[in-house]
Amino acid sequence: MAPLTLVALTEEWIMNKLGLSHQRLGDVRSLSLPGTYNQKIGYLGNGLANFERLKSLNLSHNSIVSVEGLQHLKHLQILNLYYNCIPSLEEVKVLFELPVLRDLDLRLNPLGKTDPNYRPYVVHAMAGLRKLDGCLVKDAERKSAKRQYSQQRNRNNRQALVERLSRKLSLLNDTDGVELNHTGANHRSGSYSNAELQSSNQQPAQEHQYPSSHHSGSNPVLYPSWVTEVTGTPAQAENKQQESYRKPLGELLDLLDKHWGELNVQLRVALEENVALRKELLTSERMYRQYMTEHPPTSHNIEAQRRVEEVKEELEELRRRVKQAQSANEPPQVRADGSLNNTAAQ
């Protein structure tokens, strides 16, 4: 049985492996490079740099440890890394830069043991992923992963904020103490001796910020004995000050979270009402447009004019009838010769 050979992925190796005769690597849409018992890919490198339009890539049954080199395949949709040697999720984060990746297979990799809950993390980090390890990613799973890692990210951000604020407050307190000691020294002695200035300039900046017992004998104004007894070593002083700030900052953030929850509920209610009002407004606007389409203003004018003409005709007819009635009710007129008026007789 031939010994196992690990190869580095190169364009020449790919062309010899697949028997490609043309140099138009940018036109290749699919590559299948599974490992064998005698030969496996151990390093990707820049071997796929010119496969710019690659959509499907099969690298299963190899010995790949790092997927560095795949992040430039912006058209990649299917990636099979089944049965490789990817050790952790840190190596997988490179794949988060692939915008259209839909199908990813990471089964039988060491990361399954080091990070057994990697699936919700990958689902949360890759919003466009539709299938992971041969199983469809459902909406309920995606929502659960988003909720889980959003809460974890909020906790991490909060802890980092507390640490950062504690450190800043601790440094501000130390700076105030050093400035106060310098002010007291200048006020009392007016100036330092040459020996004191030389020894003070030779000390590192960190020692000025955190006094210790080593300097207590050199300058009692900058480094009084009571400071040395209370603070101890610089590391202990820093930790003690940070701990003194960490608890009240945590309580303050708890209070903000509590009130923010109430404000968040009120904001959600207001947004829902706003959405409902917008829906009603859109419905009314749609009905108005439909009515105006079916009954345009020109048709209204024509209808009104027609109605006015009908009313005019009715009035003329009424006048004519009134005249006829008046003519019928007039008495017959007698002429001077005693004959009746023909018009009246008729």
mmCIF file of C-alpha atoms in Angstrom:
data_model
loop_
_atom_site.group_PDB
_atom_site.id
_atom_site.type_symbol
_atom_site.label_atom_id
_atom_site.label_comp_id
_atom_site.label_asym_id
_atom_site.label_seq_id
_atom_site.Cartn_x
_atom_site.Cartn_y
_atom_site.Cartn_z
ATOM 1 C CA MET A 1 0.000 0.000 0.000
ATOM 2 C CA ALA A 2 1.436 3.369 -1.057
ATOM 3 C CA PRO A 3 2.104 5.929 1.687
ATOM 4 C CA LEU A 4 -0.220 8.906 2.107
ATOM 5 C CA THR A 5 0.906 12.071 0.332
ATOM 6 C CA LEU A 6 -0.208 15.564 1.377
ATOM 7 C CA VAL A 7 -0.218 18.054 -1.480
ATOM 8 C CA ALA A 8 -0.567 21.818 -1.668
ATOM 9 C CA LEU A 9 -3.350 23.002 -3.923
ATOM 10 C CA THR A 10 -2.043 24.758 -7.030
ATOM 11 C CA GLU A 11 -3.521 25.607 -10.410
ATOM 12 C CA GLU A 12 -1.131 23.244 -12.187
ATOM 13 C CA TRP A 13 -2.071 20.371 -9.868
ATOM 14 C CA ILE A 14 -5.799 21.053 -10.422
ATOM 15 C CA MET A 15 -5.412 21.112 -14.202
ATOM 16 C CA ASN A 16 -3.436 17.847 -14.190
ATOM 17 C CA LYS A 17 -5.880 16.251 -11.771
ATOM 18 C CA LEU A 18 -8.982 17.124 -13.792
ATOM 19 C CA GLY A 19 -7.392 17.106 -17.233
ATOM 20 C CA LEU A 20 -8.219 20.703 -18.032
ATOM 21 C CA SER A 21 -6.743 21.808 -21.336
ATOM 22 C CA HIS A 22 -7.812 25.464 -21.405
ATOM 23 C CA GLN A 23 -6.506 28.310 -19.298
ATOM 24 C CA ARG A 24 -9.856 30.033 -18.745
ATOM 25 C CA LEU A 25 -10.113 29.115 -15.086
ATOM 26 C CA GLY A 26 -12.540 31.974 -14.475
ATOM 27 C CA ASP A 27 -15.175 30.141 -16.529
ATOM 28 C CA VAL A 28 -15.158 27.037 -14.303
ATOM 29 C CA ARG A 29 -18.369 26.790 -12.278
ATOM 30 C CA SER A 30 -17.866 23.515 -10.397
ATOM 31 C CA LEU A 31 -14.846 21.681 -8.944
ATOM 32 C CA SER A 32 -14.741 18.279 -7.273
ATOM 33 C CA LEU A 33 -11.419 17.491 -5.567
ATOM 34 C CA PRO A 34 -12.096 14.768 -2.968
ATOM 35 C CA GLY A 35 -9.136 13.124 -1.292
ATOM 36 C CA THR A 36 -8.076 9.513 -1.776
ATOM 37 C CA TYR A 37 -6.269 6.969 0.410
ATOM 38 C CA ASN A 38 -2.967 7.814 -1.245
ATOM 39 C CA GLN A 39 -3.258 11.561 -1.803
ATOM 40 C CA LYS A 40 -4.985 14.321 0.155
ATOM 41 C CA ILE A 41 -4.975 18.100 0.039
ATOM 42 C CA GLY A 42 -3.315 19.569 3.114
ATOM 43 C CA TYR A 43 -2.918 23.224 2.193
ATOM 44 C CA LEU A 44 -5.111 25.470 0.019
ATOM 45 C CA GLY A 45 -2.969 28.568 -0.383
ATOM 46 C CA ASN A 46 -3.765 30.590 -3.516
ATOM 47 C CA GLY A 47 -4.544 27.617 -5.724
ATOM 48 C CA LEU A 48 -8.137 28.776 -6.273
ATOM 49 C CA ALA A 49 -7.366 32.467 -6.746
ATOM 50 C CA ASN A 50 -8.303 32.511 -10.456
ATOM 51 C CA PHE A 51 -11.495 30.439 -10.108
ATOM 52 C CA GLU A 52 -13.452 33.653 -9.588
ATOM 53 C CA ARG A 53 -16.870 32.391 -10.737
ATOM 54 C CA LEU A 54 -16.779 29.069 -8.953
ATOM 55 C CA LYS A 55 -20.204 28.131 -7.532
ATOM 56 C CA SER A 56 -19.690 24.580 -6.244
ATOM 57 C CA LEU A 57 -16.570 23.172 -4.552
ATOM 58 C CA ASN A 58 -16.078 19.657 -3.162
ATOM 59 C CA LEU A 59 -13.032 19.253 -0.885
ATOM 60 C CA SER A 60 -14.263 16.287 1.137
ATOM 61 C CA HIS A 61 -12.049 13.472 2.501
ATOM 62 C CA ASN A 62 -8.924 15.645 2.635
ATOM 63 C CA SER A 63 -6.600 16.844 5.416
ATOM 64 C CA ILE A 64 -7.374 20.547 5.272
ATOM 65 C CA VAL A 65 -6.685 22.398 8.519
ATOM 66 C CA SER A 66 -7.300 25.981 7.425
ATOM 67 C CA VAL A 67 -9.762 27.261 4.829
ATOM 68 C CA GLU A 68 -7.757 30.435 4.308
ATOM 69 C CA GLY A 69 -7.834 31.107 0.582
ATOM 70 C CA LEU A 70 -11.548 30.548 0.000
ATOM 71 C CA GLN A 71 -12.717 34.008 1.081
ATOM 72 C CA HIS A 72 -12.246 35.482 -2.412
ATOM 73 C CA LEU A 73 -14.740 33.047 -4.001
ATOM 74 C CA LYS A 74 -17.610 35.529 -3.801
ATOM 75 C CA HIS A 75 -19.872 33.452 -6.102
ATOM 76 C CA LEU A 76 -19.484 30.205 -4.151
ATOM 77 C CA GLN A 77 -22.831 28.676 -3.182
ATOM 78 C CA ILE A 78 -22.015 25.056 -2.248
ATOM 79 C CA LEU A 79 -18.966 24.053 -0.177
ATOM 80 C CA ASN A 80 -18.289 20.479 0.942
ATOM 81 C CA LEU A 81 -15.623 20.138 3.670
ATOM 82 C CA TYR A 82 -16.796 16.760 4.898
ATOM 83 C CA TYR A 83 -14.164 14.633 6.714
ATOM 84 C CA ASN A 84 -11.261 17.106 7.000
ATOM 85 C CA CYS A 85 -9.071 18.341 9.857
ATOM 86 C CA ILE A 86 -10.565 21.749 10.671
ATOM 87 C CA PRO A 87 -9.810 22.145 14.408
ATOM 88 C CA SER A 88 -12.069 24.981 15.603
ATOM 89 C CA LEU A 89 -14.575 27.671 14.716
ATOM 90 C CA GLU A 90 -11.803 30.228 14.406
ATOM 91 C CA GLU A 91 -10.825 28.620 11.099
ATOM 92 C CA VAL A 92 -14.429 28.629 9.871
ATOM 93 C CA LYS A 93 -14.846 32.391 10.375
ATOM 94 C CA VAL A 94 -13.124 32.933 7.032
ATOM 95 C CA LEU A 95 -16.225 31.494 5.360
ATOM 96 C CA PHE A 96 -18.407 34.233 6.855
ATOM 97 C CA GLU A 97 -17.080 36.524 4.106
ATOM 98 C CA LEU A 98 -18.811 34.479 1.388
ATOM 99 C CA PRO A 99 -22.020 36.427 0.641
ATOM 100 C CA VAL A 100 -23.988 33.816 -1.360
ATOM 101 C CA LEU A 101 -22.948 30.579 0.363
ATOM 102 C CA ARG A 102 -26.114 28.465 0.752
ATOM 103 C CA ASP A 103 -24.914 24.914 1.467
ATOM 104 C CA LEU A 104 -22.054 24.057 3.864
ATOM 105 C CA ASP A 105 -20.929 20.637 5.106
ATOM 106 C CA LEU A 106 -18.555 20.483 8.120
ATOM 107 C CA ARG A 107 -19.287 16.981 9.358
ATOM 108 C CA LEU A 108 -16.527 14.714 10.687
ATOM 109 C CA ASN A 109 -14.147 17.546 11.479
ATOM 110 C CA PRO A 110 -12.392 17.980 14.852
ATOM 111 C CA LEU A 111 -14.385 21.133 15.515
ATOM 112 C CA GLY A 112 -17.384 18.874 16.132
ATOM 113 C CA LYS A 113 -15.651 17.708 19.326
ATOM 114 C CA THR A 114 -13.970 20.956 20.376
ATOM 115 C CA ASP A 115 -17.116 23.021 19.680
ATOM 116 C CA PRO A 116 -20.099 20.642 19.818
ATOM 117 C CA ASN A 117 -22.543 23.563 19.659
ATOM 118 C CA TYR A 118 -21.032 25.113 16.557
ATOM 119 C CA ARG A 119 -24.230 24.730 14.519
ATOM 120 C CA PRO A 120 -26.234 27.596 16.129
ATOM 121 C CA TYR A 121 -23.145 29.803 15.954
ATOM 122 C CA VAL A 122 -22.677 29.189 12.221
ATOM 123 C CA VAL A 123 -26.411 29.616 11.556
ATOM 124 C CA HIS A 124 -26.393 32.936 13.399
ATOM 125 C CA ALA A 125 -23.222 34.196 11.681
ATOM 126 C CA MET A 126 -24.274 33.204 8.124
ATOM 127 C CA ALA A 127 -27.713 34.677 7.540
ATOM 128 C CA GLY A 128 -27.960 33.349 3.970
ATOM 129 C CA LEU A 129 -27.182 29.718 4.824
ATOM 130 C CA ARG A 130 -29.977 27.312 3.825
ATOM 131 C CA LYS A 131 -28.400 23.926 4.545
ATOM 132 C CA LEU A 132 -25.740 22.950 7.106
ATOM 133 C CA ASP A 133 -24.287 19.446 7.419
ATOM 134 C CA GLY A 134 -26.957 18.041 5.132
ATOM 135 C CA CYS A 135 -29.878 19.414 7.213
ATOM 136 C CA LEU A 136 -32.090 22.335 6.258
ATOM 137 C CA VAL A 137 -31.862 25.462 8.384
ATOM 138 C CA LYS A 138 -35.404 26.268 9.514
ATOM 139 C CA ASP A 139 -36.714 29.674 10.533
ATOM 140 C CA ALA A 140 -37.289 28.543 14.123
ATOM 141 C CA GLU A 141 -33.672 27.405 14.397
ATOM 142 C CA ARG A 142 -32.406 30.678 12.966
ATOM 143 C CA LYS A 143 -34.513 32.739 15.374
ATOM 144 C CA SER A 144 -33.323 30.641 18.327
ATOM 145 C CA ALA A 145 -29.668 31.063 17.322
ATOM 146 C CA LYS A 146 -30.136 34.799 16.850
ATOM 147 C CA ARG A 147 -31.739 35.143 20.275
ATOM 148 C CA GLN A 148 -29.058 33.021 21.964
ATOM 149 C CA TYR A 149 -26.032 34.807 20.545
ATOM 150 C CA SER A 150 -27.604 38.247 20.774
ATOM 151 C CA GLN A 151 -28.001 37.774 24.519
ATOM 152 C CA GLN A 152 -24.472 36.434 24.816
ATOM 153 C CA ARG A 153 -23.095 39.347 22.799
ATOM 154 C CA ASN A 154 -24.953 41.795 25.050
ATOM 155 C CA ARG A 155 -23.470 40.155 28.145
ATOM 156 C CA ASN A 156 -19.971 40.279 26.687
ATOM 157 C CA ASN A 157 -20.373 43.905 25.651
ATOM 158 C CA ARG A 158 -21.646 44.781 29.088
ATOM 159 C CA GLN A 159 -18.763 43.059 30.846
ATOM 160 C CA ALA A 160 -16.274 44.741 28.532
ATOM 161 C CA LEU A 161 -17.915 48.123 29.221
ATOM 162 C CA VAL A 162 -17.646 47.620 32.979
ATOM 163 C CA GLU A 163 -13.981 46.626 32.682
ATOM 164 C CA ARG A 164 -13.202 49.579 30.441
ATOM 165 C CA LEU A 165 -14.928 52.113 32.681
ATOM 166 C CA SER A 166 -13.317 50.642 35.817
ATOM 167 C CA ARG A 167 -9.893 50.884 34.212
ATOM 168 C CA LYS A 168 -10.444 54.486 33.130
ATOM 169 C CA LEU A 169 -11.708 55.542 36.541
ATOM 170 C CA SER A 170 -8.766 53.790 38.195
ATOM 171 C CA LEU A 171 -6.276 55.587 35.951
ATOM 172 C CA LEU A 172 -7.970 58.924 36.579
ATOM 173 C CA ASN A 173 -7.738 58.359 40.325
ATOM 174 C CA ASP A 174 -4.059 57.476 40.074
ATOM 175 C CA THR A 175 -3.343 60.570 37.964
ATOM 176 C CA ASP A 176 -5.114 62.812 40.470
ATOM 177 C CA GLY A 177 -3.024 61.319 43.285
ATOM 178 C CA VAL A 178 0.239 61.892 41.435
ATOM 179 C CA GLU A 179 -0.682 65.493 40.579
ATOM 180 C CA LEU A 180 -1.655 66.133 44.191
ATOM 181 C CA ASN A 181 1.694 64.813 45.453
ATOM 182 C CA HIS A 182 3.594 66.957 42.921
ATOM 183 C CA THR A 183 1.618 70.024 44.027
ATOM 184 C CA GLY A 184 2.375 69.346 47.682
ATOM 185 C CA ALA A 185 6.050 68.879 46.980
ATOM 186 C CA ASN A 186 6.382 72.113 45.027
ATOM 187 C CA HIS A 187 4.434 74.014 47.658
ATOM 188 C CA ARG A 188 6.518 72.807 50.590
ATOM 189 C CA SER A 189 10.074 72.669 49.287
ATOM 190 C CA GLY A 190 9.805 75.027 46.333
ATOM 191 C CA SER A 191 12.265 72.937 44.255
ATOM 192 C CA TYR A 192 13.982 69.571 44.323
ATOM 193 C CA SER A 193 17.643 68.952 44.727
ATOM 194 C CA ASN A 194 19.671 67.845 41.722
ATOM 195 C CA ALA A 195 20.031 64.347 43.160
ATOM 196 C CA GLU A 196 16.272 64.023 43.629
ATOM 197 C CA LEU A 197 15.506 65.329 40.145
ATOM 198 C CA GLN A 198 18.017 62.961 38.581
ATOM 199 C CA SER A 199 16.721 59.949 40.489
ATOM 200 C CA SER A 200 13.129 60.928 39.695
ATOM 201 C CA ASN A 201 13.827 61.274 35.963
ATOM 202 C CA GLN A 202 15.506 57.888 35.863
ATOM 203 C CA GLN A 203 12.397 56.088 37.198
ATOM 204 C CA PRO A 204 9.919 54.641 34.654
ATOM 205 C CA ALA A 205 6.577 56.328 34.118
ATOM 206 C CA GLN A 206 4.697 53.366 35.571
ATOM 207 C CA GLU A 207 6.485 53.743 38.905
ATOM 208 C CA HIS A 208 5.292 57.345 39.171
ATOM 209 C CA GLN A 209 1.736 56.169 38.739
ATOM 210 C CA TYR A 210 1.910 53.310 41.222
ATOM 211 C CA PRO A 211 4.105 54.124 44.240
ATOM 212 C CA SER A 212 5.781 51.264 46.049
ATOM 213 C CA SER A 213 7.940 50.791 49.127
ATOM 214 C CA HIS A 214 11.125 50.896 47.005
ATOM 215 C CA HIS A 215 10.697 54.659 46.469
ATOM 216 C CA SER A 216 9.453 55.590 49.908
ATOM 217 C CA GLY A 217 12.915 56.504 51.125
ATOM 218 C CA SER A 218 13.954 58.510 48.083
ATOM 219 C CA ASN A 219 11.184 61.128 48.069
ATOM 220 C CA PRO A 220 8.779 61.182 51.009
ATOM 221 C CA VAL A 221 6.595 63.831 49.352
ATOM 222 C CA LEU A 222 5.933 61.881 46.157
ATOM 223 C CA TYR A 223 5.870 58.527 47.931
ATOM 224 C CA PRO A 224 4.649 58.924 51.517
ATOM 225 C CA SER A 225 4.705 55.920 53.792
ATOM 226 C CA TRP A 226 0.935 55.821 54.226
ATOM 227 C CA VAL A 227 0.483 55.399 50.453
ATOM 228 C CA THR A 228 2.836 52.416 50.457
ATOM 229 C CA GLU A 229 1.081 50.778 53.387
ATOM 230 C CA VAL A 230 -2.411 51.172 51.887
ATOM 231 C CA THR A 231 -1.797 50.424 48.227
ATOM 232 C CA GLY A 232 0.848 47.697 48.337
ATOM 233 C CA THR A 233 2.206 46.630 44.928
ATOM 234 C CA PRO A 234 1.078 48.455 41.741
ATOM 235 C CA ALA A 235 -0.846 45.407 40.491
ATOM 236 C CA GLN A 236 -2.666 45.035 43.795
ATOM 237 C CA ALA A 237 -3.512 48.746 43.844
ATOM 238 C CA GLU A 238 -4.901 48.613 40.302
ATOM 239 C CA ASN A 239 -6.976 45.495 40.988
ATOM 240 C CA LYS A 240 -8.319 46.945 44.215
ATOM 241 C CA GLN A 241 -9.385 50.189 42.545
ATOM 242 C CA GLN A 242 -10.982 48.392 39.633
ATOM 243 C CA GLU A 243 -12.914 46.140 42.011
ATOM 244 C CA SER A 244 -14.154 49.190 43.918
ATOM 245 C CA TYR A 245 -15.605 50.624 40.697
ATOM 246 C CA ARG A 246 -16.873 47.374 39.174
ATOM 247 C CA LYS A 247 -19.741 46.771 41.614
ATOM 248 C CA PRO A 248 -21.416 50.229 41.403
ATOM 249 C CA LEU A 249 -21.023 50.212 37.629
ATOM 250 C CA GLY A 250 -22.702 46.813 37.476
ATOM 251 C CA GLU A 251 -25.575 48.066 39.645
ATOM 252 C CA LEU A 252 -25.937 51.120 37.417
ATOM 253 C CA LEU A 253 -26.140 48.949 34.301
ATOM 254 C CA ASP A 254 -28.720 46.703 36.019
ATOM 255 C CA LEU A 255 -30.844 49.769 36.707
ATOM 256 C CA LEU A 256 -30.502 50.901 33.098
ATOM 257 C CA ASP A 257 -31.495 47.435 31.859
ATOM 258 C CA LYS A 258 -34.573 47.453 34.086
ATOM 259 C CA HIS A 259 -35.853 50.806 32.906
ATOM 260 C CA TRP A 260 -34.806 50.124 29.335
ATOM 261 C CA GLY A 261 -37.011 47.038 29.362
ATOM 262 C CA GLU A 262 -40.044 49.160 30.265
ATOM 263 C CA LEU A 263 -39.150 51.771 27.667
ATOM 264 C CA ASN A 264 -38.648 49.031 25.111
ATOM 265 C CA VAL A 265 -42.167 47.710 25.740
ATOM 266 C CA GLN A 266 -43.649 51.192 25.362
ATOM 267 C CA LEU A 267 -41.645 51.772 22.221
ATOM 268 C CA ARG A 268 -42.869 48.477 20.746
ATOM 269 C CA VAL A 269 -46.492 49.408 21.474
ATOM 270 C CA ALA A 270 -46.020 52.817 19.851
ATOM 271 C CA LEU A 271 -44.442 51.227 16.806
ATOM 272 C CA GLU A 272 -47.309 48.746 16.476
ATOM 273 C CA GLU A 273 -49.844 51.587 16.658
ATOM 274 C CA ASN A 274 -47.866 53.514 14.087
ATOM 275 C CA VAL A 275 -47.849 50.504 11.767
ATOM 276 C CA ALA A 276 -51.624 50.081 12.180
ATOM 277 C CA LEU A 277 -52.245 53.743 11.378
ATOM 278 C CA ARG A 278 -50.021 53.538 8.323
ATOM 279 C CA LYS A 279 -51.960 50.503 7.113
ATOM 280 C CA GLU A 280 -55.270 52.366 7.512
ATOM 281 C CA LEU A 281 -53.842 55.360 5.698
ATOM 282 C CA LEU A 282 -52.653 53.220 2.807
ATOM 283 C CA THR A 283 -56.033 51.485 2.607
ATOM 284 C CA SER A 284 -57.883 54.812 2.492
ATOM 285 C CA GLU A 285 -55.524 56.152 -0.134
ATOM 286 C CA ARG A 286 -55.973 53.025 -2.251
ATOM 287 C CA MET A 287 -59.785 53.281 -2.050
ATOM 288 C CA TYR A 288 -59.679 56.971 -2.978
ATOM 289 C CA ARG A 289 -57.489 56.270 -6.007
ATOM 290 C CA GLN A 290 -59.787 53.463 -7.100
ATOM 291 C CA TYR A 291 -62.851 55.711 -6.806
ATOM 292 C CA MET A 292 -61.172 58.509 -8.731
ATOM 293 C CA THR A 293 -60.191 56.033 -11.448
ATOM 294 C CA GLU A 294 -63.759 54.805 -11.820
ATOM 295 C CA HIS A 295 -65.318 58.307 -11.499
ATOM 296 C CA PRO A 296 -62.921 60.900 -12.893
ATOM 297 C CA PRO A 297 -63.763 64.621 -12.410
ATOM 298 C CA THR A 298 -64.523 65.111 -16.141
ATOM 299 C CA SER A 299 -67.341 62.567 -16.012
ATOM 300 C CA HIS A 300 -68.784 64.415 -13.011
ATOM 301 C CA ASN A 301 -68.866 67.675 -14.996
ATOM 302 C CA ILE A 302 -70.499 66.020 -17.999
ATOM 303 C CA GLU A 303 -73.138 64.437 -15.800
ATOM 304 C CA ALA A 304 -73.876 67.764 -14.121
ATOM 305 C CA GLN A 305 -74.212 69.570 -17.455
ATOM 306 C CA ARG A 306 -76.540 66.878 -18.761
ATOM 307 C CA ARG A 307 -78.677 67.219 -15.650
ATOM 308 C CA VAL A 308 -78.849 71.013 -16.082
ATOM 309 C CA GLU A 309 -80.008 70.616 -19.669
ATOM 310 C CA GLU A 310 -82.713 68.193 -18.570
ATOM 311 C CA VAL A 311 -83.900 70.655 -15.937
ATOM 312 C CA LYS A 312 -84.004 73.437 -18.533
ATOM 313 C CA GLU A 313 -86.087 71.286 -20.867
ATOM 314 C CA GLU A 314 -88.465 70.463 -18.044
ATOM 315 C CA LEU A 315 -88.851 74.169 -17.253
ATOM 316 C CA GLU A 316 -89.586 74.997 -20.885
ATOM 317 C CA GLU A 317 -92.187 72.248 -20.993
ATOM 318 C CA LEU A 318 -93.817 73.602 -17.851
ATOM 319 C CA ARG A 319 -93.934 77.137 -19.284
ATOM 320 C CA ARG A 320 -95.553 75.841 -22.471
ATOM 321 C CA ARG A 321 -98.203 73.957 -20.510
ATOM 322 C CA VAL A 322 -98.919 76.990 -18.341
ATOM 323 C CA LYS A 323 -99.487 79.089 -21.430
ATOM 324 C CA GLN A 324 -101.816 76.504 -22.880
ATOM 325 C CA ALA A 325 -103.760 76.382 -19.657
ATOM 326 C CA GLN A 326 -104.044 80.145 -19.533
ATOM 327 C CA SER A 327 -105.254 80.224 -23.134
ATOM 328 C CA ALA A 328 -107.921 77.606 -22.437
ATOM 329 C CA ASN A 329 -109.300 79.514 -19.432
ATOM 330 C CA GLU A 330 -109.712 82.906 -21.211
ATOM 331 C CA PRO A 331 -113.500 83.977 -21.969
ATOM 332 C CA PRO A 332 -114.558 84.349 -25.640
ATOM 333 C CA GLN A 333 -114.212 87.863 -27.101
ATOM 334 C CA VAL A 334 -117.293 89.415 -28.961
ATOM 335 C CA ARG A 335 -116.641 91.647 -31.936
ATOM 336 C CA ALA A 336 -118.471 94.821 -32.704
ATOM 337 C CA ASP A 337 -120.608 93.109 -35.362
ATOM 338 C CA GLY A 338 -121.649 90.500 -32.786
ATOM 339 C CA SER A 339 -119.547 87.614 -34.090
ATOM 340 C CA LEU A 340 -117.264 85.590 -31.875
ATOM 341 C CA ASN A 341 -113.505 85.686 -32.132
ATOM 342 C CA ASN A 342 -112.423 82.618 -34.024
ATOM 343 C CA THR A 343 -109.464 82.088 -31.828
ATOM 344 C CA ALA A 344 -111.603 82.209 -28.707
ATOM 345 C CA ALA A 345 -114.278 80.032 -30.294
ATOM 346 C CA GLN A 346 -111.781 77.487 -31.178
#
